[in-house]
Short mmCIF file of C-alpha atoms and ligand atoms in Angstrom, two decimals:
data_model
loop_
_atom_site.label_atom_id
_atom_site.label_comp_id
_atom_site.label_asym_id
_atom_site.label_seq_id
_atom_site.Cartn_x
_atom_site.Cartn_y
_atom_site.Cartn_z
CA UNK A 295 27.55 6.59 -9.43
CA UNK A 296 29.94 3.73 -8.83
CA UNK A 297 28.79 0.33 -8.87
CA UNK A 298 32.18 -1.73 -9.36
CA UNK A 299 33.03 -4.47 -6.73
CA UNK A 300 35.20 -2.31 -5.64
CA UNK A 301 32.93 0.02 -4.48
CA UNK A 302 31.00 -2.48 -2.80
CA UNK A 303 33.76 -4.07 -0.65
CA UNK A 304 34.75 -0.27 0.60
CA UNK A 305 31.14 0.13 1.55
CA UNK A 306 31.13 -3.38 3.31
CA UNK A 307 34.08 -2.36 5.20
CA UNK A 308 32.87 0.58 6.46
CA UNK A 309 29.52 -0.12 8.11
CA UNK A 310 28.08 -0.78 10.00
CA UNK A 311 29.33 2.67 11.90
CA UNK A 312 28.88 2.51 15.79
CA UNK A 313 25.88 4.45 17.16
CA UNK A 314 23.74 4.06 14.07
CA UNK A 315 20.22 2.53 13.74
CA UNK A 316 19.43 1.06 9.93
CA UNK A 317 16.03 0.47 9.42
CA UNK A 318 16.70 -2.70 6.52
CA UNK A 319 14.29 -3.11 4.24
CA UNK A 320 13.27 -7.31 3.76
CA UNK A 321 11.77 -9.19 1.55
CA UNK A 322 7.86 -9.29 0.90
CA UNK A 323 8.00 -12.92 -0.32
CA UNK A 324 10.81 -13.63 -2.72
CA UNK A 325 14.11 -14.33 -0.96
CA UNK A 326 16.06 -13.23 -3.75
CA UNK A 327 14.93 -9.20 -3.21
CA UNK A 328 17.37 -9.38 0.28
CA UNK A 329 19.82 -6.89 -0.98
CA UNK A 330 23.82 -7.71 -0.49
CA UNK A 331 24.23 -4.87 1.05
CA UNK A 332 21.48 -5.18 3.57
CA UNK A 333 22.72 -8.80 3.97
CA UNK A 334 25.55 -7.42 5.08
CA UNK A 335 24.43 -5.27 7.57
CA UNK A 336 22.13 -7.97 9.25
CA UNK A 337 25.78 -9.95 9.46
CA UNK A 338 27.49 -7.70 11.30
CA UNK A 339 25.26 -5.23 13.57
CA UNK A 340 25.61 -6.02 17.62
CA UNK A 341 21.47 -6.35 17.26
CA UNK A 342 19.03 -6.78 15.71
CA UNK A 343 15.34 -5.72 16.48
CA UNK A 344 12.76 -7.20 14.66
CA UNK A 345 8.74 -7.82 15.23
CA UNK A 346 9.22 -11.46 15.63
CA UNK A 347 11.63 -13.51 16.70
CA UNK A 348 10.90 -16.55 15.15
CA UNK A 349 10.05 -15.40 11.73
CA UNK A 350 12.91 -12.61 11.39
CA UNK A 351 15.11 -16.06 12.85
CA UNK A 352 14.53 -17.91 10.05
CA UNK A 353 15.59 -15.26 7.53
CA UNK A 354 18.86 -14.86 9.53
CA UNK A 355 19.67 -18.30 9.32
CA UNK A 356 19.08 -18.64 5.89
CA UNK A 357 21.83 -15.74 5.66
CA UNK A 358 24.18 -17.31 8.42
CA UNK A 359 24.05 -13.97 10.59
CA UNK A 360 24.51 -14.49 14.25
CA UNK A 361 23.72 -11.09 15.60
CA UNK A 362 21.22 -11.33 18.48
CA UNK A 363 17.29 -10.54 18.16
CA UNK A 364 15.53 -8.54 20.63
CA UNK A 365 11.96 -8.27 19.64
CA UNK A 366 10.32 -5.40 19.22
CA UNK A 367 6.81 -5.08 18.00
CA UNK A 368 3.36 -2.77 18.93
CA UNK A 369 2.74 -4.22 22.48
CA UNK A 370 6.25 -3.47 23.74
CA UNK A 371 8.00 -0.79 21.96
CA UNK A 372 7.76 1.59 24.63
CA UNK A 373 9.53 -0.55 27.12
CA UNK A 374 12.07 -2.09 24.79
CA UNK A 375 13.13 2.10 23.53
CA UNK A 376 15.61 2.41 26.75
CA UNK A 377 17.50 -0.87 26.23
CA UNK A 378 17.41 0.09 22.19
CA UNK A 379 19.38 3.61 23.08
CA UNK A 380 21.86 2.20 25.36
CA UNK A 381 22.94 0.05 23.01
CA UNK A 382 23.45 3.01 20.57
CA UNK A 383 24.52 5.10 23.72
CA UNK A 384 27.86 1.80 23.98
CA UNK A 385 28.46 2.47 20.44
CA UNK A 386 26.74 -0.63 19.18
CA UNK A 387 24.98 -0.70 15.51
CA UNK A 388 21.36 -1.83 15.75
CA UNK A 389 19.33 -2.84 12.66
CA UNK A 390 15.67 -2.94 12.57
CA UNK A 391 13.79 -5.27 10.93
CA UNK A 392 9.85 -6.04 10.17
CA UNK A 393 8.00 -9.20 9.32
CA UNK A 394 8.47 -8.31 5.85
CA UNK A 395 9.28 -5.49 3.73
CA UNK A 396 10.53 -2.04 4.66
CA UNK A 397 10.22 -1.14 8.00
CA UNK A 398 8.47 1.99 9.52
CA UNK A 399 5.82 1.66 6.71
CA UNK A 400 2.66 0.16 8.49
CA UNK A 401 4.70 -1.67 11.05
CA UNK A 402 6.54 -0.17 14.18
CA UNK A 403 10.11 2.16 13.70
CA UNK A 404 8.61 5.30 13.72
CA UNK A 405 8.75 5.87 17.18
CA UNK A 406 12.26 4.48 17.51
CA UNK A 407 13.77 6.68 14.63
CA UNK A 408 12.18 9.32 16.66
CA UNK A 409 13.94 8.49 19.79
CA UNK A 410 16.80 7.70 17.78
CA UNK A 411 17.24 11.13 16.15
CA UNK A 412 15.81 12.97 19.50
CA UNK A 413 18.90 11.68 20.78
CA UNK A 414 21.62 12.81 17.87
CA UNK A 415 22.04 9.34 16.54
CA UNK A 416 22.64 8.55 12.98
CA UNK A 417 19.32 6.73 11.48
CA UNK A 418 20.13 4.81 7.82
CA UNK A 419 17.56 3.05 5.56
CA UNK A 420 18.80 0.36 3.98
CA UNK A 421 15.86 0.24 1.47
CA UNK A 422 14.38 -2.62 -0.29
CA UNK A 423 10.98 -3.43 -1.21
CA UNK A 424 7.85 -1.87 -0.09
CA UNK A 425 4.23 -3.46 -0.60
CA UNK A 426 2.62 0.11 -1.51
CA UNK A 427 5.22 1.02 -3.75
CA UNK A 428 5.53 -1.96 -5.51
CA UNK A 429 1.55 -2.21 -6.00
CA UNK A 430 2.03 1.47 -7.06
CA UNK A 431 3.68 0.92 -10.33
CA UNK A 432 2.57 -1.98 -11.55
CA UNK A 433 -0.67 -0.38 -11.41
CA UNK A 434 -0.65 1.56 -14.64
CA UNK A 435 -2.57 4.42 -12.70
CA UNK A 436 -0.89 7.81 -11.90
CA UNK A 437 1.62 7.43 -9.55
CA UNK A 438 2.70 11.07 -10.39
CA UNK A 439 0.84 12.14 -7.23
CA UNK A 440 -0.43 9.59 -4.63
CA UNK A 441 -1.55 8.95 -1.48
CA UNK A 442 -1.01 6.15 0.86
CA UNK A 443 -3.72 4.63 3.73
CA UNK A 444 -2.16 1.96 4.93
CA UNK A 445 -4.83 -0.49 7.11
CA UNK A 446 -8.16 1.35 7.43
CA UNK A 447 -9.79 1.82 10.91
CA UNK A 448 -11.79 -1.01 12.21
CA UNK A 449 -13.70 1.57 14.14
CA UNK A 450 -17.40 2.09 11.83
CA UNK A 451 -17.73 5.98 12.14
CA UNK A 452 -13.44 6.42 11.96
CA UNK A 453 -13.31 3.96 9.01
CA UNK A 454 -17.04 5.91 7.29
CA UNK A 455 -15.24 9.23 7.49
CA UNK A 456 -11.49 7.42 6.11
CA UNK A 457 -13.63 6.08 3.31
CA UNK A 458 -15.63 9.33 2.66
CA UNK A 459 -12.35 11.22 2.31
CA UNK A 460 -10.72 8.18 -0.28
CA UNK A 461 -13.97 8.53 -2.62
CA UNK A 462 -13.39 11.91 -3.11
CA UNK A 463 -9.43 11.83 -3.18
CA UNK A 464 -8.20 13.00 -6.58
CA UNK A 465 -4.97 11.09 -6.27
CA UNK A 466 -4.38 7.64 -6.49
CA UNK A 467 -4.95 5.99 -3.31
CA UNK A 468 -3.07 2.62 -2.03
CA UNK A 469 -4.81 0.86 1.19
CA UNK A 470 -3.25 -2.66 2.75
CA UNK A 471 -6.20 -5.04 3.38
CA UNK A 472 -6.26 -8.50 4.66
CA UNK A 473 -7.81 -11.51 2.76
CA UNK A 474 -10.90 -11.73 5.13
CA UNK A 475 -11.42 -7.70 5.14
CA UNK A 476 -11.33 -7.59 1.50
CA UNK A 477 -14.74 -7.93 -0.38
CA UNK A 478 -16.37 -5.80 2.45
CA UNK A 479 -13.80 -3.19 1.28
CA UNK A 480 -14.62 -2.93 -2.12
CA UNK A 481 -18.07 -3.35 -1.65
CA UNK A 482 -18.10 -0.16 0.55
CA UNK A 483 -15.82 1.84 -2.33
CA UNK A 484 -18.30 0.76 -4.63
CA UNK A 485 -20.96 2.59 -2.76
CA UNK A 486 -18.82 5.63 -2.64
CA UNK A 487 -16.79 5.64 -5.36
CA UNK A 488 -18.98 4.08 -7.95
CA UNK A 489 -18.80 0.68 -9.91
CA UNK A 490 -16.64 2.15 -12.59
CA UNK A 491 -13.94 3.53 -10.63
CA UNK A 492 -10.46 2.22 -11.72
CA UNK A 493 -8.89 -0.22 -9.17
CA UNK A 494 -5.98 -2.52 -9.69
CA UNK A 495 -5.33 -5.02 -6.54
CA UNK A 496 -1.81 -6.64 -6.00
CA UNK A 497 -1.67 -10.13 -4.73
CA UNK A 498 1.04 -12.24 -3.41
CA UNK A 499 3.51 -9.06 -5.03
CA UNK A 500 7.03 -10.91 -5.68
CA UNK A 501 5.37 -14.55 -4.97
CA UNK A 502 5.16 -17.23 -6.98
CA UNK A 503 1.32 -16.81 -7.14
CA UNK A 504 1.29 -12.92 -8.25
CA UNK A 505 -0.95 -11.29 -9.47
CA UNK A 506 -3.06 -8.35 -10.36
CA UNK A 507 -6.39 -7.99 -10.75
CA UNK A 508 -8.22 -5.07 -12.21
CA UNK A 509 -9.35 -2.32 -13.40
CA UNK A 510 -13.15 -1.33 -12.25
CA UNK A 511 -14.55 -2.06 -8.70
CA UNK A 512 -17.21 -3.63 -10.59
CA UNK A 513 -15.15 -6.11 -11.91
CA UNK A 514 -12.65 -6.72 -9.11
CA UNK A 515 -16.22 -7.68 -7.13
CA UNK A 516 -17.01 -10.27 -9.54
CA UNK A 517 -14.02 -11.56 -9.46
CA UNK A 518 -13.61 -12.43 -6.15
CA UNK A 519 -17.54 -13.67 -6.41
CA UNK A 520 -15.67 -16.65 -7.80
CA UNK A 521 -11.90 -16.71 -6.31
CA UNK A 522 -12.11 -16.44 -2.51
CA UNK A 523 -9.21 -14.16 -1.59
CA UNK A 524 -5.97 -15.73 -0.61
CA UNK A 525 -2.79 -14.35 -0.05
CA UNK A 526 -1.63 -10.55 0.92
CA UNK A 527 -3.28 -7.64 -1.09
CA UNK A 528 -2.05 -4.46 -1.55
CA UNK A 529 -5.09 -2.09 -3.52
CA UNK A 530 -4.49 0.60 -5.33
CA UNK A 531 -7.58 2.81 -6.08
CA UNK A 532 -7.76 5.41 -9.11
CA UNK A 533 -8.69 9.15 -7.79
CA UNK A 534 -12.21 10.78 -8.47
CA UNK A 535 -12.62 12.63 -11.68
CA UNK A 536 -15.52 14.36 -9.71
CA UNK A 537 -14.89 18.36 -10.44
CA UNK A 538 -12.21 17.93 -11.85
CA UNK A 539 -12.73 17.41 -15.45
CA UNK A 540 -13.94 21.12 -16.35
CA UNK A 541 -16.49 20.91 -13.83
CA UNK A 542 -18.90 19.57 -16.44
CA UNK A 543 -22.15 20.52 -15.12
CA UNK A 544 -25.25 18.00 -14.58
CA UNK A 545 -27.29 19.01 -17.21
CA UNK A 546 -24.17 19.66 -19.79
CA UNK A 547 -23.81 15.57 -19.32
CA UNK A 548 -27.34 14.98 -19.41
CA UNK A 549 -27.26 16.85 -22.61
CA UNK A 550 -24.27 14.92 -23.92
CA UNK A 551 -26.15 11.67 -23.16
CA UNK A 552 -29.15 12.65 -24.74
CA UNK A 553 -27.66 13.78 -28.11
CA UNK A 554 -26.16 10.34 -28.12
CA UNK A 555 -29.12 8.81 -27.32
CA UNK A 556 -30.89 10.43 -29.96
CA UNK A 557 -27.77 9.44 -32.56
CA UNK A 558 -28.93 5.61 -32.34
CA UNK A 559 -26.96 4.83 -29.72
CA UNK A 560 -28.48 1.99 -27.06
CA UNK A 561 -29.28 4.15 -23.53
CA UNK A 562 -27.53 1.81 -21.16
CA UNK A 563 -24.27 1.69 -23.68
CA UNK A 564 -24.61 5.41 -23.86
CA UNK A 565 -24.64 5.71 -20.15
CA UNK A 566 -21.17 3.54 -19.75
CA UNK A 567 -19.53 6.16 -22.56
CA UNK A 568 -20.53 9.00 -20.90
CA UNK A 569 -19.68 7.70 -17.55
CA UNK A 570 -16.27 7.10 -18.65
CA UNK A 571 -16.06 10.82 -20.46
CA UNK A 572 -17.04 12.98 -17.83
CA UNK A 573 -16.31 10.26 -14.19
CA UNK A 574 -20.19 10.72 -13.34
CA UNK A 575 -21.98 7.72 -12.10
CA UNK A 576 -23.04 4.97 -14.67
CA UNK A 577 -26.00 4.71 -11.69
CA UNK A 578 -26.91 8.24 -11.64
CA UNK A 579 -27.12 8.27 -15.29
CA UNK A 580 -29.59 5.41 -15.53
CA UNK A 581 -30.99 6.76 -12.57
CA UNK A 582 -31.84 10.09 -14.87
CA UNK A 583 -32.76 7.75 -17.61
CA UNK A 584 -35.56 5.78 -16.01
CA UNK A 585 -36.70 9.50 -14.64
CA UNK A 586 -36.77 10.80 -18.16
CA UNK A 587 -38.65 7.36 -19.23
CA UNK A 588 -41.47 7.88 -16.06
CA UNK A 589 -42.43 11.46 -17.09
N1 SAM B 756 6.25 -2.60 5.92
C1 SAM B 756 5.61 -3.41 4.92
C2 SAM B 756 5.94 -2.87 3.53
O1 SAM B 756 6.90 -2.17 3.38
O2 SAM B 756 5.27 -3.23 2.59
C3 SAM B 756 4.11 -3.50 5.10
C4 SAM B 756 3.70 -4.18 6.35
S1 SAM B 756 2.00 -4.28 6.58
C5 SAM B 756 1.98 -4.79 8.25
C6 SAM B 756 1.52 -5.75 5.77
C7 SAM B 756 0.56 -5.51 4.60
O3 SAM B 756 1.31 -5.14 3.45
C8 SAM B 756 -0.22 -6.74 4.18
O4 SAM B 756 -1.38 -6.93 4.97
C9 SAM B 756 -0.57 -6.42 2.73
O5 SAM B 756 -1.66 -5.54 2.66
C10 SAM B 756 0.71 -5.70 2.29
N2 SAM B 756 1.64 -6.69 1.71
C11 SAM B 756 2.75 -7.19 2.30
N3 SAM B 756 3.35 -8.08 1.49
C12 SAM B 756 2.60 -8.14 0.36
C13 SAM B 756 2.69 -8.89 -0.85
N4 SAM B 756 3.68 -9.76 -1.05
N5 SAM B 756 1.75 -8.69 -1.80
C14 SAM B 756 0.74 -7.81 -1.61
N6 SAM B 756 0.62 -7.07 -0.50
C15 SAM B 756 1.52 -7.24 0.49
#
């Protein structure tokens, strides 16, 4: 791989090409994270499509580009894909652009790569940061194998079902909440997933005010008892041990709790270690406590 300046300046000359779409990845809050090269591109495509105007404007001007916005955003890319392709079809170079971050991911593009490549032009990412990603590995939970939800579905019996499936997803799971959406989120996953479940939630990622807050549902729900939640959020949810850790059976960890039990150990301590060893419920284990305690 070549990195000199060199390097760089050929690859400045040369795009953008005619007849290509970039989709250019922006900044999710820090300025600094607008790569040269995709500064570059924003400089010197004949457009530039972006969700809004106004807020993709004052990114531009802070780079002096003067290429001209069209906007193009859920309510009207159907209607703006024609004018989009002729201006690939006149050999122009358009670059699209979201509020923030990389585009296609959550926001629209898909549709327009589509058309794009349904029509044997060249699509280029210029990549840069990505909320999910970014939340991803700064999580310190696998990111081997993961999944990715974006914004959950409003809709009760679409989002019950979304949820249903997360809880008993063995991967780790990252989901884009709002603020005001937030503690009714991880007050449902605590139904379903338990209180113990790792979690690590990303705030204000690349922002002055960053930071993360984990690692159970439990306490992520206590903290934001006390800290109202401000800011963007990116969550990143730890998969379900459920059957998967040599299918211990229920009354193998009932025995392992008892035997601990019976070593000295307090019941509701010996409840949290065994939840933790085997990814049963710390509530279903007190639950067969107090049972055992009725009898
Ligand atoms: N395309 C974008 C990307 O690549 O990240 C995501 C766009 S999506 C419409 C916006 C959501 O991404 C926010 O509601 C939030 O969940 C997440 N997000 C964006 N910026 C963030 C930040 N700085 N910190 C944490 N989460 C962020």
């Amino acid at each position: 791989m070549d990195l000199t300046d060199n390097h760089h300046l050929k690859q400045e000359r040369s795009e953008p090409c005619p007849g290509t779409l970039y989709l250019v990845g922006t900044p999710i809050g820090n300025l600094g994270d607008l790569s040269p090269r995709a500064k570059h591109i924003l400089k010197n495509v004949s457009l530039i499509a972006c969700e809004d105007t106004r807020r993709s404007g004052n990114l531009l001007k802070k780079i002096d580009s003067k290429a001209p916005l069209l906007s193009y955003h859920k309510h009207n890319f159907k209607s703006r894909q024609s004018r989009l392709l002729d201006e690939l079809k006149n050999n122009g170079s358009i670059a699209l652009i979201s509020d923030a971050g990389l585009p296609g991911i959550n926001d629209p593009g898909e549709e327009l790569v589509n058309a794009a490549r349904s029509n044997s032009f060249e699509v280029i990412c210029i990549p840069g940061p990505c909320a999910a990603i970014t939340a991803l590995v700064i999580s310190g939970l696998p990111s081997e194998r993961f999944c990715f939800e974006g914004f959950l579905p409003k809709k009760q019996s679409l989002r019950k079902r979304r949820l249903e499936d997360i809880s008993k997803e063995h991967r780790t799971t990252v989901i884009y909440v709002s603020p005001h959406q937030l503690i009714k989120l991880l007050e449902e996953l605590s139904i379903l997933c338990g209180e113990n479940r790792p979690i690590q939630i990303a705030r204000e990622l690349t922002k002055r005010y960053e930071e993360s807050i984990g690692s159970t549902i439990e306490e992520v729900i206590e903290y934001f008892s006390i800290n109202k939640p401000k800011g963007e959020f990116t969550l990143v949810l730890g998969g379900s041990k459920k059957n998967e850790e040599s299918k211990i059976s229920e009354s193998e960890v009932l025995n392992k709790l008892n035997s601990l039990i019976k070593q000295g150990e307090k019941s509701n301590i010996a409840a949290i270690k065994i939840s933790k060893e085997t990814g049963y419920e710390k509530k279903w284990l007190y639950s067969k406590l107090h049972k055992k305690l009725d009898k």
